[in-house]
PDB file of C-alpha atoms and ligand atoms in Angstrom:
ATOM      1  CA  MET A   1      -7.944  16.719  11.821  1.00  0.00           C
ATOM      2  CA  LYS A   2      -8.799  19.926  13.748  1.00  0.00           C
ATOM      3  CA  GLU A   3      -6.060  21.063  16.142  1.00  0.00           C
ATOM      4  CA  ILE A   4      -8.318  20.723  19.191  1.00  0.00           C
ATOM      5  CA  TYR A   5      -8.826  17.004  18.455  1.00  0.00           C
ATOM      6  CA  ASN A   6      -5.111  16.435  17.953  1.00  0.00           C
ATOM      7  CA  GLN A   7      -4.624  18.009  21.385  1.00  0.00           C
ATOM      8  CA  ILE A   8      -7.182  15.705  23.014  1.00  0.00           C
ATOM      9  CA  TRP A   9      -5.555  12.728  21.272  1.00  0.00           C
ATOM     10  CA  LYS A  10      -2.127  13.780  22.595  1.00  0.00           C
ATOM     11  CA  LEU A  11      -3.472  13.816  26.149  1.00  0.00           C
ATOM     12  CA  ALA A  12      -5.347  10.535  25.695  1.00  0.00           C
ATOM     13  CA  LYS A  13      -2.509   8.569  24.115  1.00  0.00           C
ATOM     14  CA  PRO A  14      -0.503   7.898  27.311  1.00  0.00           C
ATOM     15  CA  TYR A  15      -3.602   6.172  28.728  1.00  0.00           C
ATOM     16  CA  TYR A  16      -4.019   4.050  25.608  1.00  0.00           C
ATOM     17  CA  GLU A  17      -0.353   3.049  25.836  1.00  0.00           C
ATOM     18  CA  LYS A  18      -1.182   1.533  29.234  1.00  0.00           C
ATOM     19  CA  GLY A  19      -4.441   0.000  27.992  1.00  0.00           C
ATOM     20  CA  ARG A  20      -5.299  -2.685  25.427  1.00  0.00           C
ATOM     21  CA  PRO A  21      -2.617  -3.224  22.781  1.00  0.00           C
ATOM     22  CA  MET A  22      -4.946  -2.639  19.844  1.00  0.00           C
ATOM     23  CA  ASP A  23      -6.591   0.550  21.065  1.00  0.00           C
ATOM     24  CA  ILE A  24      -4.182   3.052  19.486  1.00  0.00           C
ATOM     25  CA  GLY A  25      -5.029   1.573  16.077  1.00  0.00           C
ATOM     26  CA  HIS A  26      -8.711   1.248  17.026  1.00  0.00           C
ATOM     27  CA  VAL A  27      -9.078   4.890  18.066  1.00  0.00           C
ATOM     28  CA  SER A  28      -6.890   6.385  15.285  1.00  0.00           C
ATOM     29  CA  TRP A  29      -9.004   4.591  12.708  1.00  0.00           C
ATOM     30  CA  MET A  30     -12.257   5.749  14.336  1.00  0.00           C
ATOM     31  CA  MET A  31     -11.057   9.391  14.485  1.00  0.00           C
ATOM     32  CA  VAL A  32     -10.490   9.581  10.741  1.00  0.00           C
ATOM     33  CA  GLU A  33     -13.790   7.865   9.923  1.00  0.00           C
ATOM     34  CA  ALA A  34     -15.730   9.962  12.466  1.00  0.00           C
ATOM     35  CA  GLU A  35     -14.500  13.159  10.840  1.00  0.00           C
ATOM     36  CA  LYS A  36     -15.612  11.889   7.419  1.00  0.00           C
ATOM     37  CA  VAL A  37     -19.049  10.884   8.736  1.00  0.00           C
ATOM     38  CA  CYS A  38     -19.543  14.315  10.342  1.00  0.00           C
ATOM     39  CA  GLN A  39     -18.763  15.977   7.015  1.00  0.00           C
ATOM     40  CA  ALA A  40     -20.931  13.635   4.946  1.00  0.00           C
ATOM     41  CA  GLU A  41     -23.898  13.664   7.329  1.00  0.00           C
ATOM     42  CA  GLY A  42     -23.660  17.222   8.686  1.00  0.00           C
ATOM     43  CA  LEU A  43     -23.126  16.061  12.288  1.00  0.00           C
ATOM     44  CA  ASP A  44     -21.666  18.085  15.166  1.00  0.00           C
ATOM     45  CA  ASP A  45     -18.055  16.941  15.488  1.00  0.00           C
ATOM     46  CA  SER A  46     -17.565  18.752  18.815  1.00  0.00           C
ATOM     47  CA  LEU A  47     -19.319  15.863  20.591  1.00  0.00           C
ATOM     48  CA  LEU A  48     -18.542  12.874  18.379  1.00  0.00           C
ATOM     49  CA  LEU A  49     -14.798  13.448  17.977  1.00  0.00           C
ATOM     50  CA  PRO A  50     -13.949  13.795  21.694  1.00  0.00           C
ATOM     51  CA  LEU A  51     -16.230  10.823  22.433  1.00  0.00           C
ATOM     52  CA  VAL A  52     -14.406   8.712  19.862  1.00  0.00           C
ATOM     53  CA  ILE A  53     -10.957   9.838  21.023  1.00  0.00           C
ATOM     54  CA  LEU A  54     -11.589   9.282  24.716  1.00  0.00           C
ATOM     55  CA  HIS A  55     -14.074   6.404  24.844  1.00  0.00           C
ATOM     56  CA  ASP A  56     -11.708   3.554  25.734  1.00  0.00           C
ATOM     57  CA  VAL A  57      -9.067   5.417  27.830  1.00  0.00           C
ATOM     58  CA  GLY A  58     -10.488   3.666  30.895  1.00  0.00           C
ATOM     59  CA  TYR A  59      -8.775   0.373  29.957  1.00  0.00           C
ATOM     60  CA  ALA A  60      -5.591   2.017  31.293  1.00  0.00           C
ATOM     61  CA  GLU A  61      -6.958   1.681  34.805  1.00  0.00           C
ATOM     62  CA  VAL A  62      -8.515  -1.767  34.813  1.00  0.00           C
ATOM     63  CA  PRO A  63      -6.598  -5.037  35.183  1.00  0.00           C
ATOM     64  CA  ASN A  64      -5.597  -6.670  31.909  1.00  0.00           C
ATOM     65  CA  ASP A  65      -8.284  -9.250  31.249  1.00  0.00           C
ATOM     66  CA  ASN A  66     -10.816 -10.280  28.626  1.00  0.00           C
ATOM     67  CA  PRO A  67     -12.708  -7.083  27.676  1.00  0.00           C
ATOM     68  CA  PHE A  68     -15.805  -9.179  27.036  1.00  0.00           C
ATOM     69  CA  LYS A  69     -16.215  -9.713  30.776  1.00  0.00           C
ATOM     70  CA  ILE A  70     -19.098  -7.608  32.093  1.00  0.00           C
ATOM     71  CA  ASP A  71     -17.211  -6.213  35.092  1.00  0.00           C
ATOM     72  CA  MET A  72     -14.414  -5.021  32.859  1.00  0.00           C
ATOM     73  CA  ARG A  73     -16.925  -3.308  30.610  1.00  0.00           C
ATOM     74  CA  LYS A  74     -18.437  -1.455  33.552  1.00  0.00           C
ATOM     75  CA  ASP A  75     -15.070  -0.572  35.079  1.00  0.00           C
ATOM     76  CA  HIS A  76     -13.534   0.800  31.867  1.00  0.00           C
ATOM     77  CA  MET A  77     -16.589   3.000  31.302  1.00  0.00           C
ATOM     78  CA  ARG A  78     -16.460   4.358  34.865  1.00  0.00           C
ATOM     79  CA  ALA A  79     -12.667   4.938  34.790  1.00  0.00           C
ATOM     80  CA  GLY A  80     -12.863   6.385  31.260  1.00  0.00           C
ATOM     81  CA  ALA A  81     -15.501   8.921  32.278  1.00  0.00           C
ATOM     82  CA  GLU A  82     -13.266  10.127  35.131  1.00  0.00           C
ATOM     83  CA  ILE A  83     -10.194  10.452  32.901  1.00  0.00           C
ATOM     84  CA  ALA A  84     -12.222  12.269  30.204  1.00  0.00           C
ATOM     85  CA  GLU A  85     -13.590  14.676  32.834  1.00  0.00           C
ATOM     86  CA  ARG A  86      -9.998  15.541  33.849  1.00  0.00           C
ATOM     87  CA  ILE A  87      -8.648  15.878  30.295  1.00  0.00           C
ATOM     88  CA  LEU A  88     -11.533  17.994  28.959  1.00  0.00           C
ATOM     89  CA  GLY A  89     -11.640  20.027  32.185  1.00  0.00           C
ATOM     90  CA  ASP A  90      -7.909  20.810  31.948  1.00  0.00           C
ATOM     91  CA  MET A  91      -8.427  21.906  28.330  1.00  0.00           C
ATOM     92  CA  ASN A  92     -11.326  24.191  29.298  1.00  0.00           C
ATOM     93  CA  TYR A  93     -13.586  22.371  26.847  1.00  0.00           C
ATOM     94  CA  PRO A  94     -17.080  24.016  26.917  1.00  0.00           C
ATOM     95  CA  ALA A  95     -18.656  22.700  30.128  1.00  0.00           C
ATOM     96  CA  ASP A  96     -22.029  21.682  28.651  1.00  0.00           C
ATOM     97  CA  LYS A  97     -20.288  19.657  25.936  1.00  0.00           C
ATOM     98  CA  LYS A  98     -17.786  18.176  28.383  1.00  0.00           C
ATOM     99  CA  ASP A  99     -20.617  16.952  30.624  1.00  0.00           C
ATOM    100  CA  LYS A 100     -22.367  15.309  27.664  1.00  0.00           C
ATOM    101  CA  ILE A 101     -19.183  13.611  26.441  1.00  0.00           C
ATOM    102  CA  VAL A 102     -18.359  12.334  29.934  1.00  0.00           C
ATOM    103  CA  TYR A 103     -21.875  10.932  30.220  1.00  0.00           C
ATOM    104  CA  TYR A 104     -21.617   9.283  26.781  1.00  0.00           C
ATOM    105  CA  ILE A 105     -18.353   7.617  27.793  1.00  0.00           C
ATOM    106  CA  SER A 106     -19.905   6.342  31.029  1.00  0.00           C
ATOM    107  CA  VAL A 107     -22.584   4.465  29.018  1.00  0.00           C
ATOM    108  CA  HIS A 108     -20.879   3.860  25.645  1.00  0.00           C
ATOM    109  CA  ASP A 109     -20.865   0.054  25.922  1.00  0.00           C
ATOM    110  CA  ASN A 110     -24.296  -0.281  27.543  1.00  0.00           C
ATOM    111  CA  TRP A 111     -25.337  -2.696  24.762  1.00  0.00           C
ATOM    112  CA  ALA A 112     -23.057  -5.229  26.483  1.00  0.00           C
ATOM    113  CA  LEU A 113     -25.205  -4.834  29.607  1.00  0.00           C
ATOM    114  CA  GLY A 114     -28.356  -5.473  27.549  1.00  0.00           C
ATOM    115  CA  ASP A 115     -29.397  -1.803  27.405  1.00  0.00           C
ATOM    116  CA  ASP A 116     -29.684  -0.281  23.914  1.00  0.00           C
ATOM    117  CA  SER A 117     -31.687   2.795  24.965  1.00  0.00           C
ATOM    118  CA  VAL A 118     -28.669   5.146  25.033  1.00  0.00           C
ATOM    119  CA  TYR A 119     -28.212   4.656  21.262  1.00  0.00           C
ATOM    120  CA  GLU A 120     -31.491   6.442  20.510  1.00  0.00           C
ATOM    121  CA  ASP A 121     -29.285   9.543  20.611  1.00  0.00           C
ATOM    122  CA  LYS A 122     -27.838  10.177  17.124  1.00  0.00           C
ATOM    123  CA  ILE A 123     -24.276  10.873  18.296  1.00  0.00           C
ATOM    124  CA  MET A 124     -24.237   7.673  20.366  1.00  0.00           C
ATOM    125  CA  SER A 125     -25.747   5.711  17.517  1.00  0.00           C
ATOM    126  CA  VAL A 126     -23.106   6.890  15.015  1.00  0.00           C
ATOM    127  CA  PHE A 127     -20.431   6.257  17.645  1.00  0.00           C
ATOM    128  CA  ASN A 128     -21.654   2.671  18.079  1.00  0.00           C
ATOM    129  CA  ASP A 129     -21.663   2.173  14.289  1.00  0.00           C
ATOM    130  CA  LEU A 130     -17.984   3.131  14.128  1.00  0.00           C
ATOM    131  CA  ASP A 131     -16.952   1.261  17.284  1.00  0.00           C
ATOM    132  CA  PHE A 132     -18.522  -1.895  15.825  1.00  0.00           C
ATOM    133  CA  THR A 133     -17.302  -1.308  12.258  1.00  0.00           C
ATOM    134  CA  TRP A 134     -13.686  -1.202  13.404  1.00  0.00           C
ATOM    135  CA  ILE A 135     -13.914  -5.004  13.665  1.00  0.00           C
ATOM    136  CA  VAL A 136     -13.887  -5.127   9.860  1.00  0.00           C
ATOM    137  CA  ALA A 137     -11.346  -2.310   9.393  1.00  0.00           C
ATOM    138  CA  PRO A 138      -7.944  -3.395   7.990  1.00  0.00           C
ATOM    139  CA  ASN A 139      -6.433  -4.405  11.384  1.00  0.00           C
ATOM    140  CA  GLY A 140      -9.638  -4.834  13.312  1.00  0.00           C
ATOM    141  CA  LEU A 141     -10.425  -8.428  12.451  1.00  0.00           C
ATOM    142  CA  GLU A 142      -6.971  -9.561  13.625  1.00  0.00           C
ATOM    143  CA  GLY A 143      -7.419  -7.507  16.805  1.00  0.00           C
ATOM    144  CA  LEU A 144     -10.723  -9.177  17.606  1.00  0.00           C
ATOM    145  CA  ALA A 145      -9.423 -12.634  16.614  1.00  0.00           C
ATOM    146  CA  ASP A 146      -6.625 -12.206  19.194  1.00  0.00           C
ATOM    147  CA  ILE A 147      -9.075 -11.264  21.933  1.00  0.00           C
ATOM    148  CA  LEU A 148     -11.481 -14.085  21.110  1.00  0.00           C
ATOM    149  CA  GLU A 149      -8.595 -16.533  20.500  1.00  0.00           C
ATOM    150  CA  LYS A 150     -10.329 -17.592  17.299  1.00  0.00           C
ATOM    151  CA  SER A 151      -9.240 -17.941  13.671  1.00  0.00           C
ATOM    152  CA  LEU A 152      -9.986 -15.157  11.176  1.00  0.00           C
ATOM    153  CA  GLU A 153     -12.722 -17.287   9.588  1.00  0.00           C
ATOM    154  CA  GLU A 154     -14.366 -17.928  12.962  1.00  0.00           C
ATOM    155  CA  THR A 155     -14.086 -14.234  13.835  1.00  0.00           C
ATOM    156  CA  LEU A 156     -15.622 -13.226  10.516  1.00  0.00           C
ATOM    157  CA  LYS A 157     -18.559 -15.561  11.209  1.00  0.00           C
ATOM    158  CA  TRP A 158     -18.854 -14.037  14.672  1.00  0.00           C
ATOM    159  CA  VAL A 159     -19.161 -10.571  13.077  1.00  0.00           C
ATOM    160  CA  GLU A 160     -21.672 -11.797  10.483  1.00  0.00           C
ATOM    161  CA  ASN A 161     -23.838 -13.314  13.220  1.00  0.00           C
ATOM    162  CA  ASP A 162     -23.676 -10.313  15.538  1.00  0.00           C
ATOM    163  CA  ASP A 163     -27.086  -8.866  16.365  1.00  0.00           C
ATOM    164  CA  LYS A 164     -25.843  -5.255  16.203  1.00  0.00           C
ATOM    165  CA  PRO A 165     -27.654  -4.428  12.893  1.00  0.00           C
ATOM    166  CA  ASP A 166     -30.984  -5.719  14.305  1.00  0.00           C
ATOM    167  CA  ARG A 167     -30.665  -4.311  17.789  1.00  0.00           C
ATOM    168  CA  ARG A 168     -28.954  -1.041  16.876  1.00  0.00           C
ATOM    169  CA  PRO A 169     -29.517  -0.344  13.163  1.00  0.00           C
ATOM    170  CA  PHE A 170     -26.870   1.755  11.418  1.00  0.00           C
ATOM    171  CA  ALA A 171     -27.629   5.420  12.071  1.00  0.00           C
ATOM    172  CA  THR A 172     -26.581   6.814   8.683  1.00  0.00           C
ATOM    173  CA  GLU A 173     -26.125   5.725   5.069  1.00  0.00           C
ATOM    174  CA  THR A 174     -22.432   6.618   5.389  1.00  0.00           C
ATOM    175  CA  THR A 175     -21.741   4.282   8.316  1.00  0.00           C
ATOM    176  CA  LYS A 176     -23.888   1.504   6.840  1.00  0.00           C
ATOM    177  CA  LYS A 177     -22.000   1.670   3.550  1.00  0.00           C
ATOM    178  CA  LEU A 178     -18.643   1.817   5.329  1.00  0.00           C
ATOM    179  CA  PHE A 179     -19.463  -1.374   7.242  1.00  0.00           C
ATOM    180  CA  GLU A 180     -20.678  -3.208   4.135  1.00  0.00           C
ATOM    181  CA  THR A 181     -17.645  -2.189   2.059  1.00  0.00           C
ATOM    182  CA  LEU A 182     -15.162  -3.243   4.732  1.00  0.00           C
ATOM    183  CA  LEU A 183     -16.987  -6.493   5.479  1.00  0.00           C
ATOM    184  CA  GLU A 184     -16.819  -7.390   1.796  1.00  0.00           C
ATOM    185  CA  ALA A 185     -13.080  -6.626   1.710  1.00  0.00           C
ATOM    186  CA  ARG A 186     -12.405  -8.862   4.755  1.00  0.00           C
ATOM    187  CA  ARG A 187     -14.515 -11.657   3.229  1.00  0.00           C
ATOM    188  CA  LYS A 188     -12.356 -11.545   0.097  1.00  0.00           C
ATOM    189  CA  GLU A 189      -9.142 -11.602   2.155  1.00  0.00           C
ATOM    190  CA  VAL A 190     -10.166 -14.424   4.444  1.00  0.00           C
ATOM    191  CA  ARG A 191     -12.186 -16.559   2.025  1.00  0.00           C
ATOM    192  CA  GLY A 192     -10.628 -15.576  -1.298  1.00  0.00           C
TER     193      GLY A 192
HETATM  194 FE1  FE2 B   1     -15.386   0.474  25.235  1.00  0.00          FE
HETATM  195 FE1  FE2 B   2     -14.014   0.966  21.363  1.00  0.00          FE
END
């Protein structure tokens, strides 16, 4: 991991410690995968990595509740954009990139509001692939099962029936393959 991203992560972590219990694992996993996708697909990591690292910091400043509630979605995006603006500003991150990243964070879960238009942007589309794919990462399914208060089998079905691939098709071969490989691994674990 590039030093600059470790620095952003260090500044973001205290917020995640106050946020949702699974987010440290969620974001650490996404950071590693995002770096690999950038290398494999020749993408600009200077936007994707900070977006990944900072996207859910806003949960630190919203009351602990079900993240599937619409108001919580909106509030964590708004609060997250403000925190990201402060962190990247303090680090003197290039202003044009900072503004883009802050904007991305302010709309990163717009799919939950019924608006998929922001994912026409490649960085946002790859981001959404990874944010969604975490559900089938080694600890992701348990994390989601806790939130949904469902069994692993029910949660797996929930993932399989999600309309993400139709509404927001995987942006790259790398992220598509990653999702399929991990989904298969979770199927084997849960169903044998
Ligand atoms: Fe989010
Ligand atoms: Fe997330």
